[in-house]
Amino acid sequence: MDDMKLNNKQLREEYNYFEAHRDELSKQYPNLYLIIQNKQVLFALNTLSEAIDKVSEQGLQEGSYLLQFSDKSGKGFVCTYRSPAIPTTSSTSPTQRTWQP
C-alpha cells in the first residue's frame, strides 16, 4: 500500500475517532484546535497558527494526524488542508482548502 493510501486511511480513522467523541471533546476542549494522532488528543491549542506551528515543531507527517477545531457547541465544522509543505504563519494559502459546514 502506498503512503498516500495509508495516510488517507489513518486520517479517516482519526476523524472517525473525533466524530465518535465529539461531544466529550467539545466539553473537555471548548473552542480549541486539537491535534489528534493514534486516536488521542496530543495537543489542544488556542489558534490555528499555534496548532500549525506545533505540527511543524513536532515533525508530524502529513496525513498521520488530524488538526480539528473543537467547537464548544459540539456542532463544529470540518476544515481540511493539503499541501506538500505544512503552511506556516507566513504562508498565505495551501494548495487545497475544503470547508464543510
C-alpha positions as a Python dict, from the first residue, in 0.01 Angstrom:
ca = {
    (1, 'M'): (0, 0, 0),
    (2, 'D'): (146, 337, -93),
    (3, 'D'): (195, 617, 161),
    (4, 'M'): (-97, 828, 36),
    (5, 'K'): (-348, 545, 80),
    (6, 'L'): (-206, 470, 424),
    (7, 'N'): (-226, 837, 521),
    (8, 'N'): (-581, 867, 393),
    (9, 'K'): (-683, 559, 591),
    (10, 'Q'): (-513, 685, 906),
    (11, 'L'): (-659, 1032, 866),
    (12, 'R'): (-1006, 880, 821),
    (13, 'E'): (-955, 677, 1142),
    (14, 'E'): (-850, 991, 1332),
    (15, 'Y'): (-1157, 1175, 1204),
    (16, 'N'): (-1384, 884, 1297),
    (17, 'Y'): (-1237, 899, 1648),
    (18, 'F'): (-1313, 1272, 1662),
    (19, 'E'): (-1670, 1218, 1542),
    (20, 'A'): (-1732, 936, 1790),
    (21, 'H'): (-1607, 1154, 2078),
    (22, 'R'): (-1721, 1496, 1951),
    (23, 'D'): (-1949, 1578, 2248),
    (24, 'E'): (-1694, 1473, 2508),
    (25, 'L'): (-1408, 1654, 2328),
    (26, 'S'): (-1610, 1973, 2283),
    (27, 'K'): (-1670, 1983, 2659),
    (28, 'Q'): (-1313, 1900, 2752),
    (29, 'Y'): (-1154, 2126, 2486),
    (30, 'P'): (-1407, 2402, 2407),
    (31, 'N'): (-1309, 2626, 2115),
    (32, 'L'): (-959, 2483, 2084),
    (33, 'Y'): (-770, 2338, 1788),
    (34, 'L'): (-695, 1972, 1854),
    (35, 'I'): (-411, 1770, 1710),
    (36, 'I'): (-525, 1409, 1718),
    (37, 'Q'): (-300, 1114, 1641),
    (38, 'N'): (-342, 745, 1720),
    (39, 'K'): (-693, 817, 1850),
    (40, 'Q'): (-580, 1052, 2123),
    (41, 'V'): (-551, 1427, 2163),
    (42, 'L'): (-183, 1519, 2157),
    (43, 'F'): (-227, 1896, 2186),
    (44, 'A'): (-508, 2147, 2233),
    (45, 'L'): (-419, 2498, 2119),
    (46, 'N'): (-591, 2836, 2111),
    (47, 'T'): (-528, 2933, 1750),
    (48, 'L'): (-487, 2765, 1413),
    (49, 'S'): (-149, 2933, 1381),
    (50, 'E'): (-31, 2781, 1711),
    (51, 'A'): (-158, 2440, 1601),
    (52, 'I'): (22, 2457, 1266),
    (53, 'D'): (341, 2568, 1440),
    (54, 'K'): (309, 2275, 1685),
    (55, 'V'): (266, 2026, 1398),
    (56, 'S'): (579, 2164, 1234),
    (57, 'E'): (773, 2171, 1563),
    (58, 'Q'): (680, 1807, 1637),
    (59, 'G'): (762, 1695, 1281),
    (60, 'L'): (428, 1518, 1236),
    (61, 'Q'): (395, 1354, 896),
    (62, 'E'): (116, 1488, 675),
    (63, 'G'): (-182, 1251, 685),
    (64, 'S'): (-76, 1091, 1015),
    (65, 'Y'): (-274, 1331, 1235),
    (66, 'L'): (-596, 1529, 1237),
    (67, 'L'): (-600, 1900, 1312),
    (68, 'Q'): (-959, 1974, 1411),
    (69, 'F'): (-1136, 2269, 1572),
    (70, 'S'): (-1342, 2159, 1873),
    (71, 'D'): (-1644, 2389, 1880),
    (72, 'K'): (-1790, 2426, 2230),
    (73, 'S'): (-2139, 2364, 2088),
    (74, 'G'): (-2033, 2020, 1964),
    (75, 'K'): (-2155, 2101, 1613),
    (76, 'G'): (-1830, 2229, 1468),
    (77, 'F'): (-1713, 2208, 1112),
    (78, 'V'): (-1450, 2026, 910),
    (79, 'C'): (-1154, 2203, 755),
    (80, 'T'): (-904, 2002, 552),
    (81, 'Y'): (-572, 2147, 440),
    (82, 'R'): (-348, 1962, 198),
    (83, 'S'): (-11, 2090, 91),
    (84, 'P'): (328, 1942, 7),
    (85, 'A'): (462, 2156, 293),
    (86, 'I'): (299, 2244, 621),
    (87, 'P'): (170, 2601, 594),
    (88, 'T'): (318, 2848, 841),
    (89, 'T'): (200, 3186, 955),
    (90, 'S'): (396, 3337, 665),
    (91, 'S'): (227, 3109, 412),
    (92, 'T'): (-79, 3267, 255),
    (93, 'S'): (-256, 2964, 113),
    (94, 'P'): (-212, 2588, 97),
    (95, 'T'): (-273, 2418, -235),
    (96, 'Q'): (-620, 2296, -140),
    (97, 'R'): (-882, 2407, 109),
    (98, 'T'): (-1204, 2224, 177),
    (99, 'W'): (-1477, 2363, 402),
    (100, 'Q'): (-1781, 2169, 514),
    (101, 'P'): (-2036, 2345, 738),
}
